Coordinates of C-alpha atoms in Angstrom, one line a residue:
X155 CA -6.0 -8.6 1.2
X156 CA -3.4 -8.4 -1.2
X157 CA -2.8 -12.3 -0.9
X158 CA 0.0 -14.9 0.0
X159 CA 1.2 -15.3 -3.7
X160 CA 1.6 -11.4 -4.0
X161 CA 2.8 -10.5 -0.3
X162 CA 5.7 -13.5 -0.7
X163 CA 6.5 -12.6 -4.5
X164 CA 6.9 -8.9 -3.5
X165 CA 7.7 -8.5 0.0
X166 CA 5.3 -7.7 2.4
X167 CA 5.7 -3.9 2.1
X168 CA 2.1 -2.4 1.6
X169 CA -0.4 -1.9 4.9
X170 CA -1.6 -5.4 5.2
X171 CA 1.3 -7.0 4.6
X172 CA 3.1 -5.1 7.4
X173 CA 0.4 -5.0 9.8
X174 CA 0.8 -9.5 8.8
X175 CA 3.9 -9.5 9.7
X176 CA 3.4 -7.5 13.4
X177 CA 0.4 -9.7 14.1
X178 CA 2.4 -13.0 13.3
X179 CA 5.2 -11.5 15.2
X180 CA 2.9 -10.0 18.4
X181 CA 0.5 -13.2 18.6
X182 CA 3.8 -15.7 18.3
X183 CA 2.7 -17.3 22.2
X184 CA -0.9 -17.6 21.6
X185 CA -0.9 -19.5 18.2
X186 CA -0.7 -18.1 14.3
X187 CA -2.1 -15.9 12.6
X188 CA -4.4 -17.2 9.1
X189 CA -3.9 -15.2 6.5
X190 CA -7.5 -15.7 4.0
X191 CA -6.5 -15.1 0.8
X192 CA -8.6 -14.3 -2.3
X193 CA -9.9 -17.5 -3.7
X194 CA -7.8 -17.8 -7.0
X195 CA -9.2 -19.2 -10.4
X196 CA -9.7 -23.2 -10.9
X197 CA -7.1 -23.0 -13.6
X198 CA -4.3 -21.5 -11.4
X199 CA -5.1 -23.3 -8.1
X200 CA -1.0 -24.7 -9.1
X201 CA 0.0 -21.8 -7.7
X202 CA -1.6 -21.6 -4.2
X203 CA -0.6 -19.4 -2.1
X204 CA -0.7 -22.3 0.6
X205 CA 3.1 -23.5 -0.5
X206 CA 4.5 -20.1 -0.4
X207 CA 6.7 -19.3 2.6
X208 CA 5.0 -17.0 5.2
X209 CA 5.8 -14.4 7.7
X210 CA 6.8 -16.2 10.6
X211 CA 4.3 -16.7 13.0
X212 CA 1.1 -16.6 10.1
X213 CA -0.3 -19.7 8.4
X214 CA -1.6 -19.1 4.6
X215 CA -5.1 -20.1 3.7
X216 CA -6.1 -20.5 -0.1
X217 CA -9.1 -21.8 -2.2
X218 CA -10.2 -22.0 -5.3
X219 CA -13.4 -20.9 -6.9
X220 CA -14.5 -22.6 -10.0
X221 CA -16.5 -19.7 -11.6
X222 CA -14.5 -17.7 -14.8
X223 CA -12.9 -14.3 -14.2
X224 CA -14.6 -11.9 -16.7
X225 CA -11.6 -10.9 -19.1
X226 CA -13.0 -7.4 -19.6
X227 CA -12.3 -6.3 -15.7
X228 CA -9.8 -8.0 -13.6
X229 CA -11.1 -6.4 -11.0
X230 CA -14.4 -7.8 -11.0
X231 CA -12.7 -11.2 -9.9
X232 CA -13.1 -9.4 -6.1
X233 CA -16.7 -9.4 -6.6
X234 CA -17.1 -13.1 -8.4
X235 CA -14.5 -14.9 -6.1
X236 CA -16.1 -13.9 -2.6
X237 CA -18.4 -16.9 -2.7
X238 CA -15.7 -19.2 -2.7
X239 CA -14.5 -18.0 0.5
X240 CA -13.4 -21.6 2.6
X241 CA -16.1 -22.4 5.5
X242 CA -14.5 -21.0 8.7
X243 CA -14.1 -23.8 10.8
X244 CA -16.5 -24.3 13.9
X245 CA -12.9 -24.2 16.7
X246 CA -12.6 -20.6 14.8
X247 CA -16.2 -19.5 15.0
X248 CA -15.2 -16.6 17.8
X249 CA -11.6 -15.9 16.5
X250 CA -11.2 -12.0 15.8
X251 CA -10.6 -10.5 12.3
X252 CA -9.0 -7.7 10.6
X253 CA -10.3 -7.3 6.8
X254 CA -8.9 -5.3 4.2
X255 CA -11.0 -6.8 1.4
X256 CA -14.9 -5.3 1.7
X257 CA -16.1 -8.0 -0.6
X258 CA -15.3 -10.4 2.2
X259 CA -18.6 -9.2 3.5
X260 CA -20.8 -10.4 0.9
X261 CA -19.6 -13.8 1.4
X262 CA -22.1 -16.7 2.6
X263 CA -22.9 -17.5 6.3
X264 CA -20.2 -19.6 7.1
X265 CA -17.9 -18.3 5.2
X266 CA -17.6 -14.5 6.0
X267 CA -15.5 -13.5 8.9
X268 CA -18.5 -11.1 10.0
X269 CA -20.7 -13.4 11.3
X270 CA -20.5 -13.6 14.8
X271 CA -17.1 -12.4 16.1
X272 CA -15.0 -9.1 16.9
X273 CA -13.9 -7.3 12.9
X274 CA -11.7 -4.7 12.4
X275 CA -12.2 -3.0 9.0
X276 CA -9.1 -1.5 8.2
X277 CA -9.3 0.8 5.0
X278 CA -6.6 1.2 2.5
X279 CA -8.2 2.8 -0.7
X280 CA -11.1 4.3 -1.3
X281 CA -12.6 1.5 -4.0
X282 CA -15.5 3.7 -4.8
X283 CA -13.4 6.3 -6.3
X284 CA -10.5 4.0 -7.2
X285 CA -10.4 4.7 -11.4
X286 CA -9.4 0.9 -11.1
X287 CA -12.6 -0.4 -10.0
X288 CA -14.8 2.1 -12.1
X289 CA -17.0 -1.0 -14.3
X290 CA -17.8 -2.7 -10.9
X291 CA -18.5 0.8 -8.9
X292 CA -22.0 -0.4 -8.2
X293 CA -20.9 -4.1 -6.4
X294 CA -18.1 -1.9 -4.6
X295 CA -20.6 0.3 -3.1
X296 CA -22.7 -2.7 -2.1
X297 CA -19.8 -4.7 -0.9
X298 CA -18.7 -1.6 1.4
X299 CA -22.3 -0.9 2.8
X300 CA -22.1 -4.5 4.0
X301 CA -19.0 -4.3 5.5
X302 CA -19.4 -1.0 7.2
X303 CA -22.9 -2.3 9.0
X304 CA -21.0 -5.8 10.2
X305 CA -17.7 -4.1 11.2
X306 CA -17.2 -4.0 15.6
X307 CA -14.5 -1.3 14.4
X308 CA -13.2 0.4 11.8
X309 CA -9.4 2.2 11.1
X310 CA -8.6 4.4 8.3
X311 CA -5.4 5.5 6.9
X312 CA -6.5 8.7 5.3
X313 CA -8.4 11.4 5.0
X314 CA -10.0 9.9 2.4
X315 CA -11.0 6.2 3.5
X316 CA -12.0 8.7 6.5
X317 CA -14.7 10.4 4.6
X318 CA -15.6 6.8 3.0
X319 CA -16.5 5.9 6.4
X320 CA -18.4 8.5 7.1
X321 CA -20.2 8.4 3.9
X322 CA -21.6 5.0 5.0
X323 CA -22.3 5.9 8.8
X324 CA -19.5 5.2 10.6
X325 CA -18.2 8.0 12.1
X326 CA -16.3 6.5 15.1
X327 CA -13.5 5.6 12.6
X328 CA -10.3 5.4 14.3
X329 CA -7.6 7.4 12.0
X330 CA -4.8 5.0 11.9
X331 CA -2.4 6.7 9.3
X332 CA 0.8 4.5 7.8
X333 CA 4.3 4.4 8.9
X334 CA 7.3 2.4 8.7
X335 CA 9.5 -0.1 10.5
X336 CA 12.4 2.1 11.1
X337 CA 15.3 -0.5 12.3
X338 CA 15.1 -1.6 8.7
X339 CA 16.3 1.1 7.1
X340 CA 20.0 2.8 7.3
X341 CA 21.1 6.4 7.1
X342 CA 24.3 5.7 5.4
X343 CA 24.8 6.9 1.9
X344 CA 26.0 5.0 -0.7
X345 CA 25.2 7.3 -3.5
X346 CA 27.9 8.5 -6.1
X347 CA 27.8 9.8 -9.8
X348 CA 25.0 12.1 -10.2
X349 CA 23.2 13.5 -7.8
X350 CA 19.8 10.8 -7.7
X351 CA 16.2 11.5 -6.8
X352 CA 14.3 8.4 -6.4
X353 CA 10.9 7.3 -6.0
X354 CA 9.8 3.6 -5.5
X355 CA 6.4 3.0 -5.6
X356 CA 3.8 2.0 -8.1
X357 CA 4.2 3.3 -11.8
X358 CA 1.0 4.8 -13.0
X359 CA -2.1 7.4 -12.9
X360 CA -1.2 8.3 -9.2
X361 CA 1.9 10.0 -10.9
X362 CA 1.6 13.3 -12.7
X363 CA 3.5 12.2 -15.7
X364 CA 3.8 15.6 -17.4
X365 CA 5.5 17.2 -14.1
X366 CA 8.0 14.1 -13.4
X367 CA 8.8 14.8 -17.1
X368 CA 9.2 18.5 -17.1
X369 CA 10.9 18.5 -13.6
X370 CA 13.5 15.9 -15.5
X371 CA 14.1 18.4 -18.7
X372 CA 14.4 21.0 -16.4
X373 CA 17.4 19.4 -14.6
X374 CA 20.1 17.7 -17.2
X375 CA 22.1 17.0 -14.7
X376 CA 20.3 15.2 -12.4
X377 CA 19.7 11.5 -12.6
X378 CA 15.8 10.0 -11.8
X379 CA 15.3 6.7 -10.8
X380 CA 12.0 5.1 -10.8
X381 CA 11.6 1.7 -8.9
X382 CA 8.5 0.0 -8.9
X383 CA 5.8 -2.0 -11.7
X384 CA 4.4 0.3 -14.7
X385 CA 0.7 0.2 -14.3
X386 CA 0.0 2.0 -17.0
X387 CA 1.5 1.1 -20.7
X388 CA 1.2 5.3 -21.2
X389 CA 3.5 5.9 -18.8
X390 CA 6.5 4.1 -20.4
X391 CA 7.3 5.4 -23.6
X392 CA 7.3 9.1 -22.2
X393 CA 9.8 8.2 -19.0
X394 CA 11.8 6.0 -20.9
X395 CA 12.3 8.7 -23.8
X396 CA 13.6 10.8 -21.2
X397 CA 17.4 10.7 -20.8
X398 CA 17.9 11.4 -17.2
X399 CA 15.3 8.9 -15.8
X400 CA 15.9 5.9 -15.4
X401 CA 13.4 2.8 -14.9
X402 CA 14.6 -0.2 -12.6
X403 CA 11.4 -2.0 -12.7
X404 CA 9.9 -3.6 -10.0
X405 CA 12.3 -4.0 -6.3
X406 CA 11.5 -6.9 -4.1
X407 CA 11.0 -5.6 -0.5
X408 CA 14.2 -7.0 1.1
X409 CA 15.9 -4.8 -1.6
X410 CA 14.1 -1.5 -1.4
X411 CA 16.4 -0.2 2.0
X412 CA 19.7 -1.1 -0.3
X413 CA 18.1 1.1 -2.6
X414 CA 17.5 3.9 -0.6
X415 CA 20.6 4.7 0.4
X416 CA 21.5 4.9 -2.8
X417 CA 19.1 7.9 -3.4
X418 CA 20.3 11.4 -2.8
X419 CA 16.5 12.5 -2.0
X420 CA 13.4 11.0 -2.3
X421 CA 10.1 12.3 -4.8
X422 CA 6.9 11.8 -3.9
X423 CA 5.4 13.2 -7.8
X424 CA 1.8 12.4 -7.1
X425 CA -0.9 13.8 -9.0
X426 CA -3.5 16.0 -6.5
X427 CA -7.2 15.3 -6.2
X428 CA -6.9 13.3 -10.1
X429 CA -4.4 10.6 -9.0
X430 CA -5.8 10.2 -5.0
X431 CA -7.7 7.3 -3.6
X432 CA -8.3 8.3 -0.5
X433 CA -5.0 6.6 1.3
X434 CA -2.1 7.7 3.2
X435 CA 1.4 7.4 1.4
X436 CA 3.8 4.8 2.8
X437 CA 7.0 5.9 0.6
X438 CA 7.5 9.0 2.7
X439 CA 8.1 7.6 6.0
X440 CA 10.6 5.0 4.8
X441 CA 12.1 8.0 2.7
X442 CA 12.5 9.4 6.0
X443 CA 13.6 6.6 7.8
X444 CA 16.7 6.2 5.5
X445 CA 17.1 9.9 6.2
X446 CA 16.3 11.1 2.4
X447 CA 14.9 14.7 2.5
X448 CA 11.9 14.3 0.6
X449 CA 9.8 16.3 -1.8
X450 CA 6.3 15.9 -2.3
X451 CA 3.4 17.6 -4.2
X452 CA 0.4 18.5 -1.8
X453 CA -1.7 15.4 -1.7
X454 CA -4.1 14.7 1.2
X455 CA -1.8 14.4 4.1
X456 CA 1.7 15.7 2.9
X457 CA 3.6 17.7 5.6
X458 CA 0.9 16.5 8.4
X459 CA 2.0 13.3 9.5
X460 CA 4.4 14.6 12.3
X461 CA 7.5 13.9 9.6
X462 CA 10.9 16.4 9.7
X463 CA 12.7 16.1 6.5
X464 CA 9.5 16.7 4.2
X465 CA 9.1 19.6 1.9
X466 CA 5.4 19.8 0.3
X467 CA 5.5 22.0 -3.2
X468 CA 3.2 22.1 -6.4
X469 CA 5.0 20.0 -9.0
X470 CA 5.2 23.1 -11.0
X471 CA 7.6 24.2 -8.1
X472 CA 9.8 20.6 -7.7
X473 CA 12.8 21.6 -10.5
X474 CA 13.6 24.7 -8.4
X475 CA 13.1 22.9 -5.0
X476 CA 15.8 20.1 -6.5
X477 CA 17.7 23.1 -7.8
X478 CA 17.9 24.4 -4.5
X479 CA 19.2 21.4 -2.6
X480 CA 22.2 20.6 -5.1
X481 CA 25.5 22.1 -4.6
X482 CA 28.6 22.0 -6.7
X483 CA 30.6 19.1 -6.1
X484 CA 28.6 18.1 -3.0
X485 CA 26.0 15.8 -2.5
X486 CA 22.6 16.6 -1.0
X487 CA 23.1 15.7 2.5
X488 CA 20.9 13.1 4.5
X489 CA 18.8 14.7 7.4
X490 CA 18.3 11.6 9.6
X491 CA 15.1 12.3 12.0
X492 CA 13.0 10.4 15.0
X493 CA 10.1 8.4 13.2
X494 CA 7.7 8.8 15.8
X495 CA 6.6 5.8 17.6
X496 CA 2.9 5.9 16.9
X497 CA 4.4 6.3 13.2
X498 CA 6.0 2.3 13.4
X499 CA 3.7 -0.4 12.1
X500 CA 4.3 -2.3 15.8
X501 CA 2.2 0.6 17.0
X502 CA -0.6 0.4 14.2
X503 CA -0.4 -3.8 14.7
X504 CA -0.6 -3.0 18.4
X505 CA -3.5 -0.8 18.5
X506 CA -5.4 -2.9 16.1
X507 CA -5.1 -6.1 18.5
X508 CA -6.3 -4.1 21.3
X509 CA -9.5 -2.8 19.2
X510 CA -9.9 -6.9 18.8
X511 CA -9.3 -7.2 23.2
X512 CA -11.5 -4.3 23.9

């Protein structure tokens, strides 16, 4: 969904990139694994996913459509680009599917992956409440009603893509919350200087800006590190005027376990209800994974995800929970725990093939 260009130029660390990675991995006797990206514009068809190196054991498959992005909503390029899906070709016709993108859906016969094999809808976000996709609300809904009638099954990873699904009539969702590969992450602290509270993650309105401020003033002492792309130009100014937090801009996967274990604790500052799109947050089980206690505000699922380690507060509350965690001349100490298994993206990969077998 998110596309070869952005899953090699980042690391393949969001849900469908990992979930890529296991089915390449998993499917490695039977053959590869295509991975259908978005069809890019005409004018950057140079820069095709197709010569980008893959996740062993997946092949990338671009196009191009020739129609012109509309400047006013780069999201509306999801809606305009699904005609130029490739044709699926006829020794594919009953190869199974997982799709991420609903606008696949809306596709033409031929080209849509719904037509006449096994699908496995797995939802991320919740588009139709996603302030992102606001001017095209109306093609989103459309695009999801088409999806949700073609799909043999469907997974969620939160409460939220949960009630989407249900919204549309599908109420024998399977709940398929996110996780973590553990083995990739390491317990062993390399932190030193001031006591550091990290968060890596996207920068923008999923954050409640005025608490990760306040919480900062309230503690001098402690250093903030954010990791991750600024989504929103308002968010800048304000964190980088702040003298304790520090902005590392965006972290390529391979690089974000390094990271960790240079954290003291990890922050999960998410705004509730406002910021929420309806899916489950990966950051806290690789917090967890590197053995980081973590704080997070309440969002939809904090504390319920069968985590040790996790400690679920109001931001009004996350200065004194810090507070309480420092102690003179010590650092905070790491808590390593047991990430369960059916919390490892092998088990979500896993259970997603065998939705495809059933």
């Amino acid at each position: 969904m998110h596309g070869q260009r952005k899953l090699t130029a980042e690391g393949y660390r969001t849900r469908d990139g990992h979930l890529i990675e296991w089915f390449g991995r998993t499917l490695t006797t039977e053959g590869v694994v295509a991975v259908v990206s978005r069809p890019d514009p005409w004018f950057d068809r140079g820069r095709s996913g197709a010569a980008l190196l893959a996740a062993p054991g997946t092949y990338p498959v671009s196009s191009v459509s020739f129609r012109l992005p509309d400047l006013r909503s780069r999201q509306a390029w999801w809606h305009t680009s699904a005609r130029a899906y490739p044709p699926i070709p006829p020794a594919a016709d009953r190869v199974p599917a997982v799709v991420w993108n609903p606008f696949v859906a809306t596709a033409p016969a031929g080209r849509s992956p719904f037509d006449g094999r096994r699908v496995v809808l797995d939802l991320l976000d919740d588009w139709s409440t996603h302030f992102a996709f606001a001017p095209i609300r109306a093609q989103v809904e459309d695009a999801y009603a088409q999806a949700f009638r073609a799909a043999t099954h469907v997974t969620a990873n939160g409460e939220g893509t949960m009630e989407l699904a249900s919204r549309f009539g599908r109420d024998d969702v399977v709940f398929l919350p996110n996780g973590c590969d553990p083995l990739r992450f390491s317990t062993d602290s390399v932190a030193s200087g001031a006591t550091t509270v990290g968060y890596v993650g996207k920068i923008g309105r999923r954050l409640d800006l005025e608490g990760i401020v306040a919480t900062a003033r309230a503690l001098p002492s402690v250093e903030f590190v954010f990791a991750g792309p600024i989504l929103d130009s308002a968010y800048r100014a304000p964190l980088a005027a702040t003298p304790n937090i520090t902005l590392v801009g965006d972290v390529h996967y391979r690089d974000v376990p390094e990271l960790l274990r240079s954290f003291d604790a990890g922050w999960v500052p998410h705004h509730v209800g406002v910021g929420e799109v309806g899916g489950d947050v990966i950051k806290t089980y690789e917090y967890r994974a590197a053995g980081l206690v973590t704080l997070t505000t309440p969002i939809a699922g904090a504390g319920a995800r069968g985590l040790d380690g996790v400690t679920v507060a109001d931001m009004n509350d996350h200065a004194a929970v810090l507070r309480s965690w420092i102690q003179p001349d010590r650092r905070i100490a790491r808590r390593p725990g047991v990430i369960p298994a059916e919390s490892t993206w092998e088990h979500k990969a896993q259970t997603m093939l065998d939705l495809l077998s059933a």
